[in-house]
Amino acid sequence: MKSKIWLSSPHIGSNELLYVNEAFATNWIAPLGPHVNTFEQGLQLQTNTSHAAALSSGTSAIHLALILLGVKAGDIVFCQSMTFSASANPIAYQGAIPVFIDSERDTWNMDPALLKISLEEAKQNEKLPKAIVPVHLYGMPAKMKEILSIANEYGVPVIEDAAEALGSNIDNKPCGSFGEFGVLSFNGNKIITTSGGGALLSKNAEMIEKARFLATQARDSAPHYQHSHIGYNYRMSNVLAGIGRGQLEVLSDRVKARRNNFERYKKYFSKHNYAGFTIKFQEAPSGYYSNRWLTCILVDPAFNNGLTREVIRLSLEEENIESRPLWKPMHQQPIFANSKAYLNGVSDRLFEDGLCLPSGSNLTDEEFDRIFESLDNLFAKYQNS
Ligand SMILES: *Cc1c(COP(=O)(O)O)cnc(C)c1O
């Protein structure tokens, strides 16, 4: 069996282990310490936000953002439908009610036109959402200017799920810095990793201070353990923040490598687009800069001699090459089957035709050769069928 080519695997630089060793040498093996502070400062600098709290996951960051915005049982929260379930699950943790909003064709993210319609309807029903959660899928920024201007019109705060978009920006304004809150993830498959972790970003110092308080069991200041709030154990460990410090130092290299992957795939598929195939990509609107966390293609069988994304996926799998359908939209998930959704057919189509290709920043030329050879064989088979 040939060695496995992963969709997106961790890519460690040269200083991560030094920082981890430093944590051991100084006995800062705790959910606080100098690496956590330095990592938070690095994140602020990178995302051009004034405050950041390093947490145990991106999911916990979304959860805390909802709590800080006062989301309670029975409240409504609008969420992009086309996303990973972690964007929506914390809404359910609060006993709140998610309403899902479909995507637009350009960025594959929350459709501002549908958002406007849904907010207007919510206003008529006197039940505006407590928050709106757009997502920057696969690193491509959502149409934040439009989304924020509509959200402001109705006075609803935005939690920006930038878990996949560290290093992305719109007109040089970094993803994670647009909303009332920004959310990052450092899970093992993300563009940089702490093996598991996340962060909450905000311009609002008081909010991030509260996030740190809630994330460390909401301990009141007293010599004994005293609590007047329900707390959580959501802080990032100093050991893992050491990994994060090393990873932040190589972030720009990782973005460069992933954007290179995208160009490489694009060049490869453009060759085939002359021969009766039309493979489409997530294209960046002018001024939108994607970190290209994952390169994704759309394969409409009607324009590809009957070839489907599933045939491509299975044929790559035979060669031990991992690829994956795009996120299955939340409105199609069994767990959210009864949730209200504003739909336009875009995310259904994306799920039907979309495939994420191997996109790690550590892919080698030999691995690309294997991927392209496998695709070549498949294209040859479908050439005239
Ligand atoms: C990864 C991810 C999350 C959750 O991050 P974790 O750190 O895994 O909890 C949230 N939203 C999106 C869109 C993600 O891709």
mmCIF file of C-alpha atoms and ligand atoms in Angstrom:
data_model
loop_
_atom_site.group_PDB
_atom_site.id
_atom_site.type_symbol
_atom_site.label_atom_id
_atom_site.label_comp_id
_atom_site.label_asym_id
_atom_site.label_seq_id
_atom_site.Cartn_x
_atom_site.Cartn_y
_atom_site.Cartn_z
ATOM 1 C CA MET A 1 0.000 0.000 0.000
ATOM 2 C CA LYS A 2 1.342 3.430 -0.931
ATOM 3 C CA SER A 3 1.790 5.887 1.949
ATOM 4 C CA LYS A 4 -1.250 7.974 2.793
ATOM 5 C CA ILE A 5 -1.620 11.492 1.395
ATOM 6 C CA TRP A 6 -3.651 13.459 3.928
ATOM 7 C CA LEU A 7 -6.216 16.164 3.293
ATOM 8 C CA SER A 8 -4.500 18.530 5.740
ATOM 9 C CA SER A 9 -1.960 17.381 8.299
ATOM 10 C CA PRO A 10 -0.011 19.263 10.989
ATOM 11 C CA HIS A 11 3.158 20.964 9.764
ATOM 12 C CA ILE A 12 5.535 21.773 12.573
ATOM 13 C CA GLY A 13 8.299 24.361 12.209
ATOM 14 C CA SER A 14 11.667 24.540 13.947
ATOM 15 C CA ASN A 15 10.909 26.399 17.207
ATOM 16 C CA GLU A 16 7.769 24.699 18.558
ATOM 17 C CA LEU A 17 9.721 22.060 20.502
ATOM 18 C CA LEU A 18 12.060 24.714 21.930
ATOM 19 C CA TYR A 19 9.077 26.567 23.414
ATOM 20 C CA VAL A 20 7.550 23.331 24.726
ATOM 21 C CA ASN A 21 10.868 22.412 26.356
ATOM 22 C CA GLU A 22 11.013 25.882 27.890
ATOM 23 C CA ALA A 23 7.574 25.305 29.426
ATOM 24 C CA PHE A 24 8.849 22.059 30.974
ATOM 25 C CA ALA A 25 12.147 23.583 32.129
ATOM 26 C CA THR A 26 10.345 26.422 33.894
ATOM 27 C CA ASN A 27 7.526 24.169 35.174
ATOM 28 C CA TRP A 28 4.818 26.295 33.521
ATOM 29 C CA ILE A 29 2.662 23.224 32.802
ATOM 30 C CA ALA A 30 -0.559 25.065 33.556
ATOM 31 C CA PRO A 31 -3.501 26.665 31.796
ATOM 32 C CA LEU A 32 -1.733 29.994 32.171
ATOM 33 C CA GLY A 33 1.844 31.179 31.876
ATOM 34 C CA PRO A 34 4.242 33.218 29.754
ATOM 35 C CA HIS A 35 3.636 31.297 26.483
ATOM 36 C CA VAL A 36 -0.121 31.911 26.750
ATOM 37 C CA ASN A 37 0.458 35.655 27.172
ATOM 38 C CA THR A 38 2.971 35.868 24.311
ATOM 39 C CA PHE A 39 0.771 33.730 22.045
ATOM 40 C CA GLU A 40 -2.196 36.025 22.727
ATOM 41 C CA GLN A 41 -0.091 39.084 21.874
ATOM 42 C CA GLY A 42 1.034 37.400 18.658
ATOM 43 C CA LEU A 43 -2.567 36.673 17.696
ATOM 44 C CA GLN A 44 -3.559 40.288 18.332
ATOM 45 C CA LEU A 45 -0.736 41.478 16.109
ATOM 46 C CA GLN A 46 -1.537 38.969 13.375
ATOM 47 C CA THR A 47 -5.259 39.772 13.277
ATOM 48 C CA ASN A 48 -4.957 43.464 14.103
ATOM 49 C CA THR A 49 -7.316 43.118 17.077
ATOM 50 C CA SER A 50 -6.637 44.702 20.439
ATOM 51 C CA HIS A 51 -7.587 41.744 22.656
ATOM 52 C CA ALA A 52 -7.322 37.949 22.427
ATOM 53 C CA ALA A 53 -7.983 35.071 24.836
ATOM 54 C CA ALA A 54 -6.309 31.735 24.060
ATOM 55 C CA LEU A 55 -8.761 28.896 24.715
ATOM 56 C CA SER A 56 -9.028 25.123 24.562
ATOM 57 C CA SER A 57 -10.835 25.109 21.189
ATOM 58 C CA GLY A 58 -12.585 27.183 18.565
ATOM 59 C CA THR A 59 -15.855 25.647 19.722
ATOM 60 C CA SER A 60 -15.333 26.986 23.257
ATOM 61 C CA ALA A 61 -14.572 30.427 21.777
ATOM 62 C CA ILE A 62 -17.927 30.467 19.963
ATOM 63 C CA HIS A 63 -19.656 29.264 23.128
ATOM 64 C CA LEU A 64 -18.128 32.066 25.236
ATOM 65 C CA ALA A 65 -18.979 34.673 22.577
ATOM 66 C CA LEU A 66 -22.628 33.605 22.716
ATOM 67 C CA ILE A 67 -22.638 33.747 26.520
ATOM 68 C CA LEU A 68 -21.020 37.194 26.504
ATOM 69 C CA LEU A 69 -23.697 38.441 24.104
ATOM 70 C CA GLY A 70 -26.321 37.250 26.566
ATOM 71 C CA VAL A 71 -27.677 34.359 24.453
ATOM 72 C CA LYS A 72 -30.039 32.336 26.622
ATOM 73 C CA ALA A 73 -32.542 29.489 26.286
ATOM 74 C CA GLY A 74 -35.205 30.303 23.704
ATOM 75 C CA ASP A 75 -33.180 33.086 22.020
ATOM 76 C CA ILE A 76 -32.594 32.961 18.276
ATOM 77 C CA VAL A 77 -29.153 32.939 16.647
ATOM 78 C CA PHE A 78 -28.635 33.159 12.872
ATOM 79 C CA CYS A 79 -25.863 30.898 11.576
ATOM 80 C CA GLN A 80 -24.391 30.145 8.160
ATOM 81 C CA SER A 81 -25.790 26.777 7.035
ATOM 82 C CA MET A 82 -22.775 25.786 4.936
ATOM 83 C CA THR A 83 -20.250 25.085 7.698
ATOM 84 C CA PHE A 84 -18.819 22.585 10.163
ATOM 85 C CA SER A 85 -21.196 21.679 13.005
ATOM 86 C CA ALA A 86 -18.939 23.428 15.552
ATOM 87 C CA SER A 87 -20.269 26.785 14.300
ATOM 88 C CA ALA A 88 -23.796 25.804 15.363
ATOM 89 C CA ASN A 89 -23.419 23.388 18.291
ATOM 90 C CA PRO A 90 -22.685 26.086 20.911
ATOM 91 C CA ILE A 91 -26.047 27.702 20.037
ATOM 92 C CA ALA A 92 -27.647 24.467 21.210
ATOM 93 C CA TYR A 93 -25.415 24.382 24.345
ATOM 94 C CA GLN A 94 -27.185 27.590 25.384
ATOM 95 C CA GLY A 95 -30.620 26.131 24.673
ATOM 96 C CA ALA A 96 -30.972 28.793 21.981
ATOM 97 C CA ILE A 97 -32.576 28.233 18.577
ATOM 98 C CA PRO A 98 -30.407 28.238 15.453
ATOM 99 C CA VAL A 99 -31.815 29.614 12.195
ATOM 100 C CA PHE A 100 -29.703 28.729 9.172
ATOM 101 C CA ILE A 101 -28.865 31.101 6.317
ATOM 102 C CA ASP A 102 -27.753 29.827 2.917
ATOM 103 C CA SER A 103 -24.673 30.958 0.974
ATOM 104 C CA GLU A 104 -24.046 33.096 -2.090
ATOM 105 C CA ARG A 105 -22.205 31.740 -5.128
ATOM 106 C CA ASP A 106 -19.094 33.966 -5.035
ATOM 107 C CA THR A 107 -17.476 33.127 -1.692
ATOM 108 C CA TRP A 108 -19.732 30.149 -0.701
ATOM 109 C CA ASN A 109 -20.457 32.012 2.561
ATOM 110 C CA MET A 110 -23.507 33.677 4.155
ATOM 111 C CA ASP A 111 -25.670 35.390 1.537
ATOM 112 C CA PRO A 112 -26.186 39.051 2.573
ATOM 113 C CA ALA A 113 -29.418 39.240 0.529
ATOM 114 C CA LEU A 114 -30.917 36.273 2.422
ATOM 115 C CA LEU A 115 -29.660 37.693 5.701
ATOM 116 C CA LYS A 116 -31.526 40.917 4.968
ATOM 117 C CA ILE A 117 -34.756 39.026 4.199
ATOM 118 C CA SER A 118 -34.478 36.876 7.326
ATOM 119 C CA LEU A 119 -33.718 39.862 9.594
ATOM 120 C CA GLU A 120 -36.631 41.827 8.180
ATOM 121 C CA GLU A 121 -38.951 38.885 8.837
ATOM 122 C CA ALA A 122 -37.551 38.465 12.366
ATOM 123 C CA LYS A 123 -38.161 42.171 13.006
ATOM 124 C CA GLN A 124 -41.774 41.886 11.813
ATOM 125 C CA ASN A 125 -42.226 38.958 14.233
ATOM 126 C CA GLU A 126 -40.562 40.999 17.024
ATOM 127 C CA LYS A 127 -37.994 38.244 17.554
ATOM 128 C CA LEU A 128 -34.654 39.521 16.274
ATOM 129 C CA PRO A 129 -31.686 37.158 16.714
ATOM 130 C CA LYS A 130 -29.222 37.804 19.547
ATOM 131 C CA ALA A 131 -26.265 37.154 17.228
ATOM 132 C CA ILE A 132 -25.290 36.337 13.633
ATOM 133 C CA VAL A 133 -22.551 33.782 12.869
ATOM 134 C CA PRO A 134 -21.006 34.038 9.373
ATOM 135 C CA VAL A 135 -18.096 31.725 8.466
ATOM 136 C CA HIS A 136 -15.049 32.142 6.182
ATOM 137 C CA LEU A 137 -15.193 28.723 4.540
ATOM 138 C CA TYR A 138 -11.896 27.097 3.569
ATOM 139 C CA GLY A 139 -10.209 30.445 4.237
ATOM 140 C CA MET A 140 -12.317 32.510 1.823
ATOM 141 C CA PRO A 141 -13.595 35.670 3.531
ATOM 142 C CA ALA A 142 -17.376 36.062 3.695
ATOM 143 C CA LYS A 143 -18.851 39.321 2.364
ATOM 144 C CA MET A 144 -18.232 41.028 5.689
ATOM 145 C CA LYS A 145 -18.838 44.643 4.616
ATOM 146 C CA GLU A 146 -22.321 43.772 3.390
ATOM 147 C CA ILE A 147 -23.084 41.446 6.317
ATOM 148 C CA LEU A 148 -21.943 44.003 8.922
ATOM 149 C CA SER A 149 -23.859 46.845 7.352
ATOM 150 C CA ILE A 150 -27.110 44.801 7.384
ATOM 151 C CA ALA A 151 -26.425 43.513 10.923
ATOM 152 C CA ASN A 152 -25.836 47.094 12.121
ATOM 153 C CA GLU A 153 -29.054 48.246 10.509
ATOM 154 C CA TYR A 154 -30.924 45.804 12.780
ATOM 155 C CA GLY A 155 -28.580 46.233 15.754
ATOM 156 C CA VAL A 156 -27.547 42.574 15.895
ATOM 157 C CA PRO A 157 -23.914 41.717 16.846
ATOM 158 C CA VAL A 158 -21.784 39.475 14.611
ATOM 159 C CA ILE A 159 -19.620 36.553 15.790
ATOM 160 C CA GLU A 160 -17.163 35.939 12.998
ATOM 161 C CA ASP A 161 -16.198 32.262 12.700
ATOM 162 C CA ALA A 162 -12.655 32.653 11.337
ATOM 163 C CA ALA A 163 -11.616 29.140 12.435
ATOM 164 C CA GLU A 164 -10.465 28.339 8.888
ATOM 165 C CA ALA A 165 -9.277 31.805 7.936
ATOM 166 C CA LEU A 166 -6.250 32.875 9.985
ATOM 167 C CA GLY A 167 -4.082 34.794 7.488
ATOM 168 C CA SER A 168 -6.999 35.754 5.203
ATOM 169 C CA ASN A 169 -8.186 39.333 4.717
ATOM 170 C CA ILE A 170 -10.420 41.708 2.768
ATOM 171 C CA ASP A 171 -8.567 44.794 1.492
ATOM 172 C CA ASN A 172 -5.858 43.999 4.065
ATOM 173 C CA LYS A 173 -8.287 43.913 7.002
ATOM 174 C CA PRO A 174 -7.680 40.507 8.640
ATOM 175 C CA CYS A 175 -10.426 37.916 9.074
ATOM 176 C CA GLY A 176 -11.278 37.717 12.760
ATOM 177 C CA SER A 177 -11.231 41.522 13.154
ATOM 178 C CA PHE A 178 -14.592 42.375 11.554
ATOM 179 C CA GLY A 179 -17.193 41.190 14.057
ATOM 180 C CA GLU A 180 -18.002 42.075 17.670
ATOM 181 C CA PHE A 181 -16.103 38.800 18.238
ATOM 182 C CA GLY A 182 -13.720 36.808 16.068
ATOM 183 C CA VAL A 183 -13.098 33.088 16.562
ATOM 184 C CA LEU A 184 -9.952 31.133 15.645
ATOM 185 C CA SER A 185 -9.185 27.405 15.812
ATOM 186 C CA PHE A 186 -5.839 25.646 16.158
ATOM 187 C CA ASN A 187 -7.157 22.118 15.741
ATOM 188 C CA GLY A 188 -4.774 19.589 14.154
ATOM 189 C CA ASN A 189 -6.074 20.074 10.617
ATOM 190 C CA LYS A 190 -6.128 23.889 10.574
ATOM 191 C CA ILE A 191 -3.583 26.164 8.891
ATOM 192 C CA ILE A 192 -1.592 26.332 12.129
ATOM 193 C CA THR A 193 -2.164 24.070 15.101
ATOM 194 C CA THR A 194 -1.553 23.714 18.828
ATOM 195 C CA SER A 195 -2.787 20.095 18.474
ATOM 196 C CA GLY A 196 -6.067 21.446 19.840
ATOM 197 C CA GLY A 197 -6.960 24.997 20.760
ATOM 198 C CA GLY A 198 -8.710 28.187 19.801
ATOM 199 C CA ALA A 199 -8.969 31.886 20.521
ATOM 200 C CA LEU A 200 -11.558 34.581 21.017
ATOM 201 C CA LEU A 201 -10.766 38.015 19.558
ATOM 202 C CA SER A 202 -12.383 41.380 20.195
ATOM 203 C CA LYS A 203 -11.837 45.129 20.230
ATOM 204 C CA ASN A 204 -13.651 45.123 23.568
ATOM 205 C CA ALA A 205 -11.203 44.715 26.476
ATOM 206 C CA GLU A 206 -13.919 44.152 29.041
ATOM 207 C CA MET A 207 -15.467 41.325 27.015
ATOM 208 C CA ILE A 208 -12.152 39.471 26.651
ATOM 209 C CA GLU A 209 -11.456 39.964 30.361
ATOM 210 C CA LYS A 210 -14.841 38.362 31.064
ATOM 211 C CA ALA A 211 -14.049 35.552 28.622
ATOM 212 C CA ARG A 212 -10.864 34.741 30.574
ATOM 213 C CA PHE A 213 -12.848 34.802 33.817
ATOM 214 C CA LEU A 214 -15.540 32.440 32.501
ATOM 215 C CA ALA A 215 -12.890 30.185 30.901
ATOM 216 C CA THR A 216 -11.179 29.620 34.264
ATOM 217 C CA GLN A 217 -14.211 28.436 36.241
ATOM 218 C CA ALA A 218 -15.492 31.957 36.987
ATOM 219 C CA ARG A 219 -13.608 32.260 40.235
ATOM 220 C CA ASP A 220 -14.394 35.454 42.165
ATOM 221 C CA SER A 221 -11.472 37.272 43.775
ATOM 222 C CA ALA A 222 -11.266 35.790 47.257
ATOM 223 C CA PRO A 223 -8.636 33.657 49.027
ATOM 224 C CA HIS A 224 -11.077 30.729 49.061
ATOM 225 C CA TYR A 225 -12.939 29.371 46.047
ATOM 226 C CA GLN A 226 -16.017 31.509 45.594
ATOM 227 C CA HIS A 227 -18.327 31.581 42.581
ATOM 228 C CA SER A 228 -21.191 33.851 41.622
ATOM 229 C CA HIS A 229 -21.300 32.682 37.964
ATOM 230 C CA ILE A 230 -21.322 29.308 36.236
ATOM 231 C CA GLY A 231 -17.802 28.854 34.860
ATOM 232 C CA TYR A 232 -16.035 26.716 32.273
ATOM 233 C CA ASN A 233 -12.674 25.025 31.956
ATOM 234 C CA TYR A 234 -11.817 26.495 28.548
ATOM 235 C CA ARG A 235 -8.342 28.013 28.904
ATOM 236 C CA MET A 236 -5.363 27.007 26.747
ATOM 237 C CA SER A 237 -2.460 25.254 28.447
ATOM 238 C CA ASN A 238 0.937 26.975 28.529
ATOM 239 C CA VAL A 239 2.496 23.880 26.911
ATOM 240 C CA LEU A 240 0.183 24.095 23.903
ATOM 241 C CA ALA A 241 0.609 27.871 23.661
ATOM 242 C CA GLY A 242 4.328 27.094 23.231
ATOM 243 C CA ILE A 243 3.453 25.104 20.093
ATOM 244 C CA GLY A 244 1.263 28.027 19.022
ATOM 245 C CA ARG A 245 4.133 30.526 19.363
ATOM 246 C CA GLY A 246 6.296 28.430 17.066
ATOM 247 C CA GLN A 247 3.435 27.983 14.593
ATOM 248 C CA LEU A 248 2.672 31.716 14.442
ATOM 249 C CA GLU A 249 6.285 32.328 13.395
ATOM 250 C CA VAL A 250 5.736 30.176 10.291
ATOM 251 C CA LEU A 251 2.146 31.224 9.504
ATOM 252 C CA SER A 252 3.113 33.351 6.494
ATOM 253 C CA ASP A 253 5.068 30.380 5.037
ATOM 254 C CA ARG A 254 2.061 28.133 5.583
ATOM 255 C CA VAL A 255 -0.262 30.577 3.821
ATOM 256 C CA LYS A 256 2.203 30.859 0.943
ATOM 257 C CA ALA A 257 2.414 27.061 0.599
ATOM 258 C CA ARG A 258 -1.375 26.588 0.662
ATOM 259 C CA ARG A 259 -1.932 29.364 -1.865
ATOM 260 C CA ASN A 260 0.695 27.676 -4.005
ATOM 261 C CA ASN A 261 -1.260 24.392 -3.786
ATOM 262 C CA PHE A 262 -4.327 26.220 -5.066
ATOM 263 C CA GLU A 263 -2.415 27.631 -8.059
ATOM 264 C CA ARG A 264 -0.977 24.214 -8.795
ATOM 265 C CA TYR A 265 -4.405 22.551 -8.861
ATOM 266 C CA LYS A 266 -5.822 25.388 -10.909
ATOM 267 C CA LYS A 267 -3.122 25.015 -13.510
ATOM 268 C CA TYR A 268 -3.625 21.262 -13.598
ATOM 269 C CA PHE A 269 -7.389 21.413 -14.082
ATOM 270 C CA SER A 270 -7.244 24.243 -16.627
ATOM 271 C CA LYS A 271 -5.406 21.805 -18.866
ATOM 272 C CA HIS A 272 -8.432 19.491 -18.758
ATOM 273 C CA ASN A 273 -11.012 22.230 -19.132
ATOM 274 C CA TYR A 274 -10.151 22.294 -22.853
ATOM 275 C CA ALA A 275 -11.109 18.646 -23.249
ATOM 276 C CA GLY A 276 -14.790 18.712 -22.409
ATOM 277 C CA PHE A 277 -14.405 19.156 -18.651
ATOM 278 C CA THR A 278 -15.257 22.220 -16.590
ATOM 279 C CA ILE A 279 -13.904 22.003 -13.061
ATOM 280 C CA LYS A 280 -14.711 25.097 -10.990
ATOM 281 C CA PHE A 281 -12.993 26.665 -7.977
ATOM 282 C CA GLN A 282 -13.818 28.940 -5.052
ATOM 283 C CA GLU A 283 -12.739 32.174 -6.747
ATOM 284 C CA ALA A 284 -11.723 35.224 -4.727
ATOM 285 C CA PRO A 285 -13.645 38.447 -5.454
ATOM 286 C CA SER A 286 -11.415 41.482 -6.019
ATOM 287 C CA GLY A 287 -9.731 42.557 -2.762
ATOM 288 C CA TYR A 288 -10.444 39.193 -1.074
ATOM 289 C CA TYR A 289 -7.333 37.323 0.061
ATOM 290 C CA SER A 290 -7.848 33.678 1.061
ATOM 291 C CA ASN A 291 -5.249 31.662 2.990
ATOM 292 C CA ARG A 292 -6.467 28.765 0.778
ATOM 293 C CA TRP A 293 -6.667 26.484 3.808
ATOM 294 C CA LEU A 294 -8.259 23.850 1.593
ATOM 295 C CA THR A 295 -8.417 23.825 -2.190
ATOM 296 C CA CYS A 296 -11.916 22.763 -3.224
ATOM 297 C CA ILE A 297 -13.341 21.968 -6.646
ATOM 298 C CA LEU A 298 -16.884 21.808 -8.010
ATOM 299 C CA VAL A 299 -17.597 18.967 -10.427
ATOM 300 C CA ASP A 300 -20.970 19.276 -12.121
ATOM 301 C CA PRO A 301 -21.449 15.965 -13.999
ATOM 302 C CA ALA A 302 -23.504 17.775 -16.669
ATOM 303 C CA PHE A 303 -20.364 19.650 -17.753
ATOM 304 C CA ASN A 304 -17.834 16.886 -17.109
ATOM 305 C CA ASN A 305 -18.876 13.935 -19.271
ATOM 306 C CA GLY A 306 -20.824 12.460 -16.357
ATOM 307 C CA LEU A 307 -17.852 12.534 -13.979
ATOM 308 C CA THR A 308 -18.916 13.244 -10.372
ATOM 309 C CA ARG A 309 -17.032 14.392 -7.301
ATOM 310 C CA GLU A 310 -17.787 11.037 -5.681
ATOM 311 C CA VAL A 311 -16.110 9.119 -8.527
ATOM 312 C CA ILE A 312 -13.055 11.349 -8.091
ATOM 313 C CA ARG A 313 -13.074 10.843 -4.318
ATOM 314 C CA LEU A 314 -13.296 7.045 -4.573
ATOM 315 C CA SER A 315 -10.646 6.823 -7.242
ATOM 316 C CA LEU A 316 -8.240 8.929 -5.131
ATOM 317 C CA GLU A 317 -9.063 6.757 -2.132
ATOM 318 C CA GLU A 318 -7.955 3.659 -4.069
ATOM 319 C CA GLU A 319 -4.533 5.290 -4.297
ATOM 320 C CA ASN A 320 -4.596 6.037 -0.552
ATOM 321 C CA ILE A 321 -5.149 9.753 -1.241
ATOM 322 C CA GLU A 322 -7.565 11.488 1.124
ATOM 323 C CA SER A 323 -10.156 13.925 -0.242
ATOM 324 C CA ARG A 324 -13.542 14.877 1.228
ATOM 325 C CA PRO A 325 -16.916 16.267 0.175
ATOM 326 C CA LEU A 326 -17.480 19.881 1.229
ATOM 327 C CA TRP A 327 -19.186 20.470 4.579
ATOM 328 C CA LYS A 328 -22.688 19.064 4.614
ATOM 329 C CA PRO A 329 -24.963 22.071 5.249
ATOM 330 C CA MET A 330 -26.517 22.307 8.716
ATOM 331 C CA HIS A 331 -30.053 22.392 7.298
ATOM 332 C CA GLN A 332 -29.397 18.909 5.867
ATOM 333 C CA GLN A 333 -28.104 17.492 9.175
ATOM 334 C CA PRO A 334 -30.424 15.082 11.026
ATOM 335 C CA ILE A 335 -29.805 16.929 14.308
ATOM 336 C CA PHE A 336 -31.012 20.249 12.823
ATOM 337 C CA ALA A 337 -33.785 18.779 10.648
ATOM 338 C CA ASN A 338 -36.440 20.781 12.490
ATOM 339 C CA SER A 339 -34.562 24.078 12.482
ATOM 340 C CA LYS A 340 -35.767 26.980 10.407
ATOM 341 C CA ALA A 341 -33.621 27.770 7.374
ATOM 342 C CA TYR A 342 -33.552 30.470 4.680
ATOM 343 C CA LEU A 343 -32.454 28.648 1.540
ATOM 344 C CA ASN A 344 -31.599 29.469 -2.060
ATOM 345 C CA GLY A 345 -30.190 26.121 -3.255
ATOM 346 C CA VAL A 346 -26.541 27.259 -3.259
ATOM 347 C CA SER A 347 -25.229 25.169 -0.349
ATOM 348 C CA ASP A 348 -27.188 22.094 -1.502
ATOM 349 C CA ARG A 349 -25.439 22.406 -4.842
ATOM 350 C CA LEU A 350 -22.023 22.974 -3.247
ATOM 351 C CA PHE A 351 -22.432 19.824 -1.164
ATOM 352 C CA GLU A 352 -23.576 17.829 -4.187
ATOM 353 C CA ASP A 353 -20.683 18.846 -6.459
ATOM 354 C CA GLY A 354 -17.879 19.916 -4.110
ATOM 355 C CA LEU A 355 -14.691 18.095 -3.162
ATOM 356 C CA CYS A 356 -11.811 19.205 -0.888
ATOM 357 C CA LEU A 357 -8.445 18.090 -2.287
ATOM 358 C CA PRO A 358 -5.245 17.322 -0.351
ATOM 359 C CA SER A 359 -4.087 20.785 0.722
ATOM 360 C CA GLY A 360 -1.430 20.441 3.404
ATOM 361 C CA SER A 361 1.394 22.986 3.479
ATOM 362 C CA ASN A 362 3.759 19.988 3.709
ATOM 363 C CA LEU A 363 2.696 18.247 0.467
ATOM 364 C CA THR A 364 5.736 17.184 -1.568
ATOM 365 C CA ASP A 365 6.272 17.292 -5.340
ATOM 366 C CA GLU A 366 6.177 13.474 -5.336
ATOM 367 C CA GLU A 367 2.801 13.539 -3.608
ATOM 368 C CA PHE A 368 1.451 16.024 -6.149
ATOM 369 C CA ASP A 369 2.754 13.734 -8.918
ATOM 370 C CA ARG A 370 0.779 10.855 -7.397
ATOM 371 C CA ILE A 371 -2.378 12.970 -7.109
ATOM 372 C CA PHE A 372 -2.122 14.238 -10.693
ATOM 373 C CA GLU A 373 -1.301 10.790 -12.084
ATOM 374 C CA SER A 374 -4.359 9.346 -10.408
ATOM 375 C CA LEU A 375 -6.525 12.185 -11.768
ATOM 376 C CA ASP A 376 -4.981 11.811 -15.249
ATOM 377 C CA ASN A 377 -6.059 8.167 -15.362
ATOM 378 C CA LEU A 378 -9.574 9.076 -14.353
ATOM 379 C CA PHE A 379 -9.884 11.927 -16.867
ATOM 380 C CA ALA A 380 -8.652 9.604 -19.629
ATOM 381 C CA LYS A 381 -11.431 7.151 -18.766
ATOM 382 C CA TYR A 382 -14.102 9.865 -18.887
ATOM 383 C CA GLN A 383 -12.700 11.653 -21.927
ATOM 384 C CA ASN A 384 -15.164 10.302 -24.461
ATOM 385 C CA SER A 385 -17.715 8.423 -22.428
HETATM 386 C C1 LIG B 1 -12.571 23.801 13.092
HETATM 387 C C2 LIG B 1 -13.757 24.664 13.062
HETATM 388 C C3 LIG B 1 -14.403 25.071 14.240
HETATM 389 C C4 LIG B 1 -14.120 24.512 15.597
HETATM 390 O O1 LIG B 1 -12.846 24.594 16.034
HETATM 391 P P1 LIG B 1 -12.307 23.524 17.115
HETATM 392 O O2 LIG B 1 -11.022 24.141 17.526
HETATM 393 O O3 LIG B 1 -12.126 22.227 16.391
HETATM 394 O O4 LIG B 1 -13.288 23.441 18.223
HETATM 395 C C5 LIG B 1 -15.460 25.966 14.137
HETATM 396 N N1 LIG B 1 -15.886 26.407 12.952
HETATM 397 C C6 LIG B 1 -15.315 26.016 11.803
HETATM 398 C C7 LIG B 1 -15.835 26.572 10.526
HETATM 399 C C8 LIG B 1 -14.246 25.131 11.811
HETATM 400 O O5 LIG B 1 -13.706 24.714 10.666
#
